[in-house]
mmCIF file of C-alpha atoms in Angstrom:
data_model
loop_
_atom_site.group_PDB
_atom_site.id
_atom_site.type_symbol
_atom_site.label_atom_id
_atom_site.label_comp_id
_atom_site.label_asym_id
_atom_site.label_seq_id
_atom_site.Cartn_x
_atom_site.Cartn_y
_atom_site.Cartn_z
ATOM 1 C CA MET A 90 24.737 -5.365 -12.805
ATOM 2 C CA THR A 91 23.401 -2.285 -14.590
ATOM 3 C CA ASP A 92 21.825 -4.548 -17.363
ATOM 4 C CA THR A 93 19.581 -6.054 -14.099
ATOM 5 C CA ILE A 94 18.887 -2.354 -12.509
ATOM 6 C CA SER A 95 17.417 -1.238 -16.123
ATOM 7 C CA SER A 96 15.185 -4.452 -15.892
ATOM 8 C CA ALA A 97 13.150 -3.087 -13.486
ATOM 9 C CA PRO A 98 10.333 -1.685 -14.198
ATOM 10 C CA HIS A 99 10.743 2.421 -13.832
ATOM 11 C CA SER A 100 8.165 3.818 -15.717
ATOM 12 C CA PRO A 101 5.855 5.971 -13.204
ATOM 13 C CA GLY A 102 2.177 6.045 -13.856
ATOM 14 C CA GLY A 103 1.619 9.544 -13.105
ATOM 15 C CA THR A 104 -0.988 11.544 -11.331
ATOM 16 C CA VAL A 105 -4.110 9.946 -9.766
ATOM 17 C CA PRO A 106 -6.650 9.776 -13.197
ATOM 18 C CA ALA A 107 -10.203 12.524 -12.747
ATOM 19 C CA ARG A 108 -13.204 10.920 -10.939
ATOM 20 C CA PRO A 109 -15.168 9.261 -13.540
ATOM 21 C CA ALA A 110 -18.553 10.402 -13.018
ATOM 22 C CA ASN A 111 -21.310 8.624 -10.611
ATOM 23 C CA SER A 112 -18.430 6.448 -9.615
ATOM 24 C CA PHE A 113 -17.269 6.103 -5.594
ATOM 25 C CA ARG A 114 -13.560 6.775 -5.240
ATOM 26 C CA ARG A 115 -11.570 5.491 -1.768
ATOM 27 C CA THR A 116 -7.962 6.885 -0.956
ATOM 28 C CA THR A 117 -5.566 7.416 1.279
ATOM 29 C CA THR A 118 -2.348 7.772 2.938
ATOM 30 C CA ILE A 119 -0.380 6.406 5.606
ATOM 31 C CA ASP A 120 3.136 8.799 6.581
ATOM 32 C CA THR A 121 5.798 8.205 8.030
ATOM 33 C CA SER A 122 8.717 10.471 9.567
ATOM 34 C CA TRP A 123 11.736 9.600 12.284
ATOM 35 C CA PRO A 124 11.793 12.980 14.227
ATOM 36 C CA GLU A 125 14.521 11.719 16.969
ATOM 37 C CA GLY A 126 16.283 10.156 13.590
ATOM 38 C CA ARG A 127 16.725 7.106 12.354
ATOM 39 C CA THR A 128 17.315 4.937 15.880
ATOM 40 C CA GLY A 129 13.711 6.438 17.008
ATOM 41 C CA PRO A 130 10.881 5.838 17.349
ATOM 42 C CA MET A 131 8.249 5.894 14.074
ATOM 43 C CA VAL A 132 5.812 8.167 13.306
ATOM 44 C CA MET A 133 3.100 7.317 11.525
ATOM 45 C CA VAL A 134 -0.164 8.786 10.045
ATOM 46 C CA GLY A 135 -2.659 6.901 8.018
ATOM 47 C CA ARG A 136 -5.514 9.409 6.518
ATOM 48 C CA GLY A 137 -8.410 7.725 4.418
ATOM 49 C CA ARG A 138 -11.502 9.001 2.570
ATOM 50 C CA ASP A 139 -15.014 7.432 0.637
ATOM 51 C CA ILE A 140 -16.652 9.752 -1.977
ATOM 52 C CA LEU A 141 -18.717 9.293 -4.178
ATOM 53 C CA THR A 142 -18.814 11.818 -7.597
ATOM 54 C CA GLY A 143 -22.175 12.868 -8.849
ATOM 55 C CA HIS A 144 -22.805 13.074 -12.407
ATOM 56 C CA SER A 145 -20.872 16.158 -12.924
ATOM 57 C CA ALA A 146 -17.911 14.465 -11.829
ATOM 58 C CA VAL A 147 -17.006 17.371 -10.110
ATOM 59 C CA SER A 148 -20.115 17.506 -6.930
ATOM 60 C CA TYR A 149 -18.975 14.640 -4.503
ATOM 61 C CA LYS A 150 -20.063 13.711 -1.223
ATOM 62 C CA THR A 151 -18.326 12.357 1.401
ATOM 63 C CA LEU A 152 -19.305 8.520 2.598
ATOM 64 C CA ASP A 153 -16.550 8.209 5.809
ATOM 65 C CA GLU A 154 -13.023 9.488 6.587
ATOM 66 C CA ALA A 155 -10.796 8.780 8.839
ATOM 67 C CA ARG A 156 -7.450 9.197 10.336
ATOM 68 C CA PHE A 157 -4.184 7.152 12.474
ATOM 69 C CA ASP A 158 -1.396 7.997 14.740
ATOM 70 C CA ILE A 159 1.248 5.438 15.799
ATOM 71 C CA LEU A 160 3.944 5.392 17.574
ATOM 72 C CA SER A 161 5.492 2.630 16.730
ATOM 73 C CA THR A 162 9.769 1.015 17.186
ATOM 74 C CA PRO A 163 12.059 -0.189 14.978
ATOM 75 C CA ARG A 164 11.293 -2.956 15.122
ATOM 76 C CA ARG A 165 6.556 -2.291 14.305
ATOM 77 C CA GLU A 166 6.278 -2.728 17.841
ATOM 78 C CA ILE A 167 3.443 -0.188 17.862
ATOM 79 C CA LEU A 168 3.922 1.775 21.308
ATOM 80 C CA GLU A 169 1.011 3.799 21.395
ATOM 81 C CA VAL A 170 -2.095 5.025 18.658
ATOM 82 C CA SER A 171 -5.079 6.941 18.297
ATOM 83 C CA CYS A 172 -7.699 7.531 15.454
ATOM 84 C CA GLU A 173 -10.169 10.138 14.830
ATOM 85 C CA PRO A 174 -13.241 9.159 14.648
ATOM 86 C CA PRO A 175 -12.279 7.044 17.835
ATOM 87 C CA VAL A 176 -12.674 3.632 17.617
ATOM 88 C CA GLU A 177 -13.598 1.252 20.425
ATOM 89 C CA GLY A 178 -11.132 -1.763 20.694
ATOM 90 C CA VAL A 179 -8.186 -0.023 19.218
ATOM 91 C CA GLN A 180 -5.587 0.520 21.953
ATOM 92 C CA ARG A 181 -5.985 -3.609 22.102
ATOM 93 C CA LEU A 182 -3.037 -3.004 19.396
ATOM 94 C CA VAL A 183 -0.368 -1.700 21.389
ATOM 95 C CA GLY A 184 2.385 -3.731 22.275
ATOM 96 C CA VAL A 185 1.418 -6.197 19.394
ATOM 97 C CA ARG A 186 3.842 -6.021 16.367
ATOM 98 C CA ALA A 187 3.142 -5.074 12.958
ATOM 99 C CA GLY A 188 3.225 -9.116 10.808
ATOM 100 C CA GLY A 189 0.277 -12.064 10.358
ATOM 101 C CA HIS A 190 -0.175 -11.383 14.161
ATOM 102 C CA SER A 191 -1.300 -8.133 14.119
ATOM 103 C CA ARG A 192 -3.971 -7.972 11.557
ATOM 104 C CA ALA A 193 -5.314 -11.156 12.877
ATOM 105 C CA ILE A 194 -5.563 -9.198 15.995
ATOM 106 C CA LEU A 195 -7.106 -6.362 14.352
ATOM 107 C CA SER A 196 -10.002 -8.615 11.870
ATOM 108 C CA GLU A 197 -10.683 -8.937 16.447
ATOM 109 C CA ALA A 198 -10.501 -5.856 18.088
ATOM 110 C CA LEU A 199 -12.515 -4.279 14.711
ATOM 111 C CA ALA A 200 -14.913 -6.651 13.577
ATOM 112 C CA ASP A 201 -17.476 -4.234 12.986
ATOM 113 C CA GLU A 202 -15.401 -1.983 10.810
ATOM 114 C CA GLU A 203 -13.659 -5.167 8.782
ATOM 115 C CA ALA A 204 -17.560 -6.321 7.956
ATOM 116 C CA SER A 205 -18.485 -2.627 6.507
ATOM 117 C CA GLY A 206 -15.586 -1.891 5.058
ATOM 118 C CA ALA A 207 -14.443 1.290 6.729
ATOM 119 C CA VAL A 208 -11.672 3.869 6.051
ATOM 120 C CA ILE A 209 -10.235 2.998 9.438
ATOM 121 C CA TYR A 210 -9.376 -0.745 8.866
ATOM 122 C CA GLN A 211 -8.121 -0.551 5.414
ATOM 123 C CA LEU A 212 -5.238 1.845 7.676
ATOM 124 C CA LEU A 213 -4.998 0.005 10.667
ATOM 125 C CA ASP A 214 -4.697 -2.598 7.998
ATOM 126 C CA ASP A 215 -1.974 -1.564 6.174
ATOM 127 C CA PHE A 216 -0.222 -0.538 8.991
ATOM 128 C CA ALA A 217 2.043 -4.425 8.435
ATOM 129 C CA GLY A 218 3.109 -3.611 4.844
ATOM 130 C CA ALA A 219 3.613 0.603 5.218
ATOM 131 C CA SER A 220 6.298 -0.346 8.759
ATOM 132 C CA LEU A 221 7.840 -3.085 6.551
ATOM 133 C CA VAL A 222 8.983 -0.554 3.911
ATOM 134 C CA ALA A 223 9.161 2.814 5.738
ATOM 135 C CA GLY A 224 13.051 2.189 6.694
ATOM 136 C CA TRP A 225 13.549 2.680 2.992
ATOM 137 C CA ALA A 226 13.361 6.218 3.290
ATOM 138 C CA TRP A 227 16.706 6.446 4.893
ATOM 139 C CA SER A 228 18.009 4.939 1.541
ATOM 140 C CA ARG A 229 18.401 8.622 -0.197
ATOM 141 C CA TRP A 230 19.654 9.968 3.076
ATOM 142 C CA THR A 231 22.249 7.718 3.722
ATOM 143 C CA ASP A 232 23.959 4.917 1.841
ATOM 144 C CA GLN A 233 24.098 3.776 5.860
ATOM 145 C CA TRP A 234 20.487 2.834 5.712
ATOM 146 C CA ALA A 235 20.586 -1.057 5.450
ATOM 147 C CA GLN A 236 23.204 -1.426 8.663
ATOM 148 C CA PRO A 237 22.244 -1.777 11.929
ATOM 149 C CA ALA A 238 21.071 1.007 14.457
ATOM 150 C CA LYS A 239 23.968 0.706 16.218
ATOM 151 C CA SER A 240 27.351 1.083 14.733
ATOM 152 C CA ALA A 241 28.991 -1.333 16.897
ATOM 153 C CA GLU A 242 26.723 -4.266 15.550
ATOM 154 C CA LYS A 243 27.552 -6.894 13.343
ATOM 155 C CA PRO A 244 25.202 -6.540 10.334
ATOM 156 C CA LYS A 245 22.664 -8.918 9.882
ATOM 157 C CA LEU A 246 20.534 -9.089 6.971
ATOM 158 C CA PRO A 247 17.010 -11.220 7.405
ATOM 159 C CA LYS A 248 17.675 -14.322 4.771
ATOM 160 C CA MET A 249 14.289 -13.715 2.500
ATOM 161 C CA VAL A 250 14.415 -16.607 0.085
ATOM 162 C CA GLY A 251 11.354 -17.580 -1.048
ATOM 163 C CA ILE A 252 9.423 -14.905 0.493
ATOM 164 C CA CYS A 253 8.227 -13.436 -2.742
ATOM 165 C CA ALA A 254 8.668 -13.459 -6.445
ATOM 166 C CA GLY A 255 10.970 -11.118 -6.375
ATOM 167 C CA PHE A 256 13.615 -13.078 -3.489
ATOM 168 C CA ARG A 257 12.694 -16.903 -5.441
ATOM 169 C CA PRO A 258 15.636 -18.763 -4.927
ATOM 170 C CA GLY A 259 18.230 -18.083 -7.438
ATOM 171 C CA ALA A 260 17.089 -14.490 -7.851
ATOM 172 C CA SER A 261 19.467 -11.767 -8.402
ATOM 173 C CA SER A 262 18.056 -9.949 -5.980
ATOM 174 C CA LEU A 263 19.410 -11.893 -3.042
ATOM 175 C CA THR A 264 23.341 -12.586 -2.135
ATOM 176 C CA GLU A 265 24.698 -16.180 -1.629
ATOM 177 C CA GLU A 266 23.408 -15.586 1.805
ATOM 178 C CA GLY A 267 20.057 -15.389 0.219
ATOM 179 C CA THR A 268 19.880 -12.007 2.546
ATOM 180 C CA PRO A 269 18.396 -9.372 -0.098
ATOM 181 C CA ARG A 270 20.983 -7.321 -2.771
ATOM 182 C CA HIS A 271 21.100 -3.534 -1.471
ATOM 183 C CA ASP A 272 23.229 -2.875 -4.499
ATOM 184 C CA ILE A 273 20.609 -3.230 -7.199
ATOM 185 C CA GLN A 274 18.148 -2.176 -5.795
ATOM 186 C CA SER A 275 16.125 -0.116 -8.158
ATOM 187 C CA ALA A 276 13.622 3.198 -7.412
ATOM 188 C CA THR A 277 12.730 5.737 -10.273
ATOM 189 C CA PRO A 278 11.793 9.755 -9.669
ATOM 190 C CA VAL A 279 7.677 9.840 -9.855
ATOM 191 C CA PRO A 280 5.848 13.105 -10.433
ATOM 192 C CA ASP A 281 3.163 14.547 -7.648
ATOM 193 C CA LEU A 282 0.225 12.097 -7.675
ATOM 194 C CA ARG A 283 -2.441 15.036 -7.267
ATOM 195 C CA ASN A 284 -3.956 16.002 -10.274
ATOM 196 C CA PRO A 285 -4.290 19.556 -11.149
ATOM 197 C CA ASP A 286 -7.502 18.430 -13.371
ATOM 198 C CA ASP A 287 -9.008 16.570 -10.603
ATOM 199 C CA PRO A 288 -8.126 18.934 -7.350
ATOM 200 C CA GLU A 289 -11.109 17.406 -5.039
ATOM 201 C CA GLY A 290 -10.205 14.248 -5.971
ATOM 202 C CA LEU A 291 -7.381 13.348 -2.958
ATOM 203 C CA HIS A 292 -7.729 13.935 1.239
ATOM 204 C CA GLU A 293 -5.774 15.967 2.693
ATOM 205 C CA TRP A 294 -2.198 15.204 1.117
ATOM 206 C CA PRO A 295 -0.061 17.155 3.855
ATOM 207 C CA GLU A 296 3.976 18.138 2.211
ATOM 208 C CA GLN A 297 6.749 16.251 3.881
ATOM 209 C CA GLU A 298 9.394 17.439 5.069
ATOM 210 C CA GLY A 299 12.876 15.616 5.209
ATOM 211 C CA VAL A 300 13.184 11.971 5.685
ATOM 212 C CA GLY A 301 10.093 11.012 5.014
ATOM 213 C CA MET A 302 7.931 8.053 3.146
ATOM 214 C CA ARG A 303 3.832 7.545 2.414
ATOM 215 C CA ARG A 304 2.074 4.891 1.291
ATOM 216 C CA ALA A 305 -0.767 5.906 -1.293
ATOM 217 C CA ARG A 306 -3.638 4.280 -2.632
ATOM 218 C CA TRP A 307 -6.430 5.121 -4.737
ATOM 219 C CA ILE A 308 -9.774 2.915 -5.662
ATOM 220 C CA ASP A 309 -12.032 4.216 -8.280
ATOM 221 C CA VAL A 310 -15.131 1.897 -8.454
ATOM 222 C CA TRP A 311 -18.578 2.999 -11.093
ATOM 223 C CA ARG A 312 -20.673 0.151 -12.973
ATOM 224 C CA GLU A 313 -20.954 -0.660 -17.079
ATOM 225 C CA GLY A 314 -24.291 -2.623 -18.271
ATOM 226 C CA ASP A 315 -24.081 -6.451 -15.611
ATOM 227 C CA ASP A 316 -20.298 -5.278 -14.539
ATOM 228 C CA PHE A 317 -18.338 -2.846 -12.276
ATOM 229 C CA CYS A 318 -15.547 -1.587 -13.183
ATOM 230 C CA VAL A 319 -12.428 -1.009 -11.020
ATOM 231 C CA ARG A 320 -9.115 0.989 -10.968
ATOM 232 C CA ALA A 321 -6.930 0.935 -8.719
ATOM 233 C CA GLY A 322 -3.421 2.204 -7.297
ATOM 234 C CA PHE A 323 -0.855 1.454 -5.583
ATOM 235 C CA GLN A 324 2.623 3.821 -4.989
ATOM 236 C CA ASP A 325 5.089 3.623 -1.806
ATOM 237 C CA SER A 326 7.013 7.272 -2.242
ATOM 238 C CA ALA A 327 9.737 8.420 -0.228
ATOM 239 C CA THR A 328 11.283 12.041 0.229
ATOM 240 C CA ASP A 329 15.104 12.951 -1.642
ATOM 241 C CA PRO A 330 17.029 15.333 -0.448
ATOM 242 C CA ASP A 331 17.263 17.077 -3.370
ATOM 243 C CA GLY A 332 13.802 17.657 -4.334
ATOM 244 C CA GLY A 333 10.580 15.772 -5.682
ATOM 245 C CA ARG A 334 9.960 11.453 -4.428
ATOM 246 C CA VAL A 335 11.675 8.502 -5.637
ATOM 247 C CA ALA A 336 9.520 5.805 -5.482
ATOM 248 C CA VAL A 337 10.940 1.817 -4.638
ATOM 249 C CA HIS A 338 6.475 0.072 -5.668
ATOM 250 C CA GLU A 339 4.577 0.972 -8.025
ATOM 251 C CA TYR A 340 1.000 -1.033 -9.143
ATOM 252 C CA ARG A 341 -2.000 0.069 -11.681
ATOM 253 C CA LEU A 342 -4.611 -2.377 -10.944
ATOM 254 C CA ASN A 343 -7.937 -2.671 -13.230
ATOM 255 C CA ALA A 344 -11.103 -5.409 -12.704
ATOM 256 C CA GLN A 345 -14.120 -5.777 -13.483
ATOM 257 C CA VAL A 346 -16.538 -7.550 -10.582
ATOM 258 C CA ASP A 347 -19.943 -8.931 -12.231
ATOM 259 C CA ALA A 348 -22.953 -7.090 -10.591
ATOM 260 C CA ARG A 349 -24.812 -10.334 -9.909
ATOM 261 C CA THR A 350 -22.822 -12.526 -8.143
ATOM 262 C CA ARG A 351 -20.064 -9.733 -7.326
ATOM 263 C CA THR A 352 -17.025 -12.077 -7.711
ATOM 264 C CA LEU A 353 -14.182 -11.318 -10.150
ATOM 265 C CA GLN A 354 -14.240 -11.576 -14.320
ATOM 266 C CA SER A 355 -11.281 -10.262 -15.446
ATOM 267 C CA VAL A 356 -8.050 -8.851 -12.832
ATOM 268 C CA GLN A 357 -5.071 -7.390 -14.228
ATOM 269 C CA ALA A 358 -2.012 -5.580 -12.566
ATOM 270 C CA ASP A 359 0.201 -3.574 -14.170
ATOM 271 C CA PRO A 360 3.533 -2.893 -12.850
ATOM 272 C CA ARG A 361 5.459 0.261 -13.137
ATOM 273 C CA ILE A 362 8.109 0.505 -10.154
ATOM 274 C CA LEU A 363 9.623 -1.982 -8.750
ATOM 275 C CA PRO A 364 13.461 -3.119 -6.968
ATOM 276 C CA TYR A 365 14.487 -5.916 -8.656
ATOM 277 C CA ALA A 366 14.067 -7.374 -12.352
ATOM 278 C CA GLU A 367 12.288 -10.723 -10.834
ATOM 279 C CA CYS A 368 9.496 -8.516 -9.212
ATOM 280 C CA PRO A 369 7.256 -8.692 -12.609
ATOM 281 C CA ALA A 370 6.406 -12.267 -12.361
ATOM 282 C CA ALA A 371 3.431 -12.023 -9.819
ATOM 283 C CA ALA A 372 2.299 -10.021 -11.963
ATOM 284 C CA LEU A 373 1.350 -12.456 -14.437
ATOM 285 C CA ASN A 374 -0.602 -15.016 -11.300
ATOM 286 C CA VAL A 375 -3.223 -12.601 -10.708
ATOM 287 C CA GLN A 376 -5.739 -14.119 -12.946
ATOM 288 C CA ARG A 377 -5.737 -16.860 -10.361
ATOM 289 C CA LEU A 378 -8.111 -15.071 -8.308
ATOM 290 C CA THR A 379 -10.716 -14.441 -11.226
ATOM 291 C CA GLY A 380 -14.433 -15.794 -10.323
ATOM 292 C CA GLU A 381 -13.257 -15.482 -6.380
ATOM 293 C CA SER A 382 -15.753 -13.085 -4.187
ATOM 294 C CA VAL A 383 -14.285 -9.614 -3.859
ATOM 295 C CA SER A 384 -15.793 -10.255 -0.084
ATOM 296 C CA THR A 385 -13.511 -12.674 0.650
ATOM 297 C CA LEU A 386 -10.208 -11.226 -0.694
ATOM 298 C CA ARG A 387 -7.859 -10.767 2.299
ATOM 299 C CA ARG A 388 -7.731 -14.312 2.937
ATOM 300 C CA ALA A 389 -7.924 -15.654 -0.535
ATOM 301 C CA VAL A 390 -5.020 -13.646 -1.649
ATOM 302 C CA ILE A 391 -2.694 -14.913 1.214
ATOM 303 C CA GLU A 392 -4.171 -18.162 0.313
ATOM 304 C CA THR A 393 -3.370 -18.234 -3.181
ATOM 305 C CA LEU A 394 -0.673 -16.041 -4.368
ATOM 306 C CA PRO A 395 1.664 -16.958 -1.573
ATOM 307 C CA GLY A 396 5.497 -17.163 -1.297
ATOM 308 C CA THR A 397 6.914 -16.842 -4.894
ATOM 309 C CA LEU A 398 3.487 -16.856 -6.423
ATOM 310 C CA GLY A 399 3.284 -13.556 -5.003
ATOM 311 C CA CYS A 400 4.754 -9.979 -4.157
ATOM 312 C CA THR A 401 3.922 -8.835 -0.343
ATOM 313 C CA HIS A 402 2.960 -5.162 -1.961
ATOM 314 C CA LEU A 403 1.054 -6.501 -4.679
ATOM 315 C CA ASN A 404 -0.991 -8.890 -2.096
ATOM 316 C CA ASP A 405 -1.517 -5.389 -0.376
ATOM 317 C CA VAL A 406 -3.337 -3.694 -3.404
ATOM 318 C CA LEU A 407 -5.487 -6.973 -4.293
ATOM 319 C CA ARG A 408 -6.809 -7.565 -0.508
ATOM 320 C CA ALA A 409 -7.684 -4.330 0.010
ATOM 321 C CA LEU A 410 -9.807 -4.946 -3.463
ATOM 322 C CA ALA A 411 -11.736 -6.910 -0.214
ATOM 323 C CA ASP A 412 -13.497 -3.755 1.139
ATOM 324 C CA LEU A 413 -15.011 -3.562 -2.290
ATOM 325 C CA PRO A 414 -18.552 -4.288 -1.379
ATOM 326 C CA ARG A 415 -19.088 -1.160 0.057
ATOM 327 C CA ALA A 416 -18.778 0.818 -3.097
ATOM 328 C CA LEU A 417 -21.246 -1.409 -4.609
ATOM 329 C CA ASN A 418 -23.645 -1.489 -1.961
ATOM 330 C CA VAL A 419 -23.371 2.984 -2.460
ATOM 331 C CA LEU A 420 -23.203 2.208 -6.543
ATOM 332 C CA GLU A 421 -26.141 -0.082 -6.888
#
């Protein structure tokens, strides 16, 4: 058991790198809390910002900034949603449960925001993934975090066989019944992502108190010759009762995009922190996306890396690159 845990990736990437000169940066976070306790609704606050950094790598211009506030049931059904600035059509998400269906409705309701690559669209698109993993925060605070909310209920964990590389058939991450093995799940203490050498590099980044989960992302884009260089990061982390944060997922990613065709010339994923030994296998398959137009990545990732070929969280990192045309237009 110990060998299985130790073989899962557990090497934090450290702070977000300082911004390159003449670059585009997008940063987003989704913070989740439970003011009424574990059995109560989830309060989720999404924040994001696009900035253009100039020659000095210090001065910058804010291009887009957005926030959402969502109240969700423990089953991930949206009870209330609001956006700042306000977005027409967002109330169509009320009553929707997170997942593929919610993303389909989002695409219809915010078609203009999706087409333009707006920050608010990426934030709301990420609600599905962030709400799925949010409950893991309780694993730091109680041994019974994976049990049903009502003690009278019998535990009924979902069968996960085949949904991703980490849960492929026969994986050590699965019980004989095909449910996740929480007893060997790996997690790693992580430093603050804020870079002291680049204090303006991230958007508003409030401290979390009590039980809290944070999904954080960042994407840098800059031009070198005939290519655009892309550097991205992703982390799911929770507060810890002893202080600091502990992450269950972290990826770093590098890619090159042809400036003329706007297709992926190369892409490499670096798994830094993952819960199971089998999880990193998904990173070996990202090259299947080479040659894909960046504008179609939200669809292409799902079609190219389904099931055991992919990782739910790595796929989310890759899908977020669909908004690269916004950055490329700014930089040209």
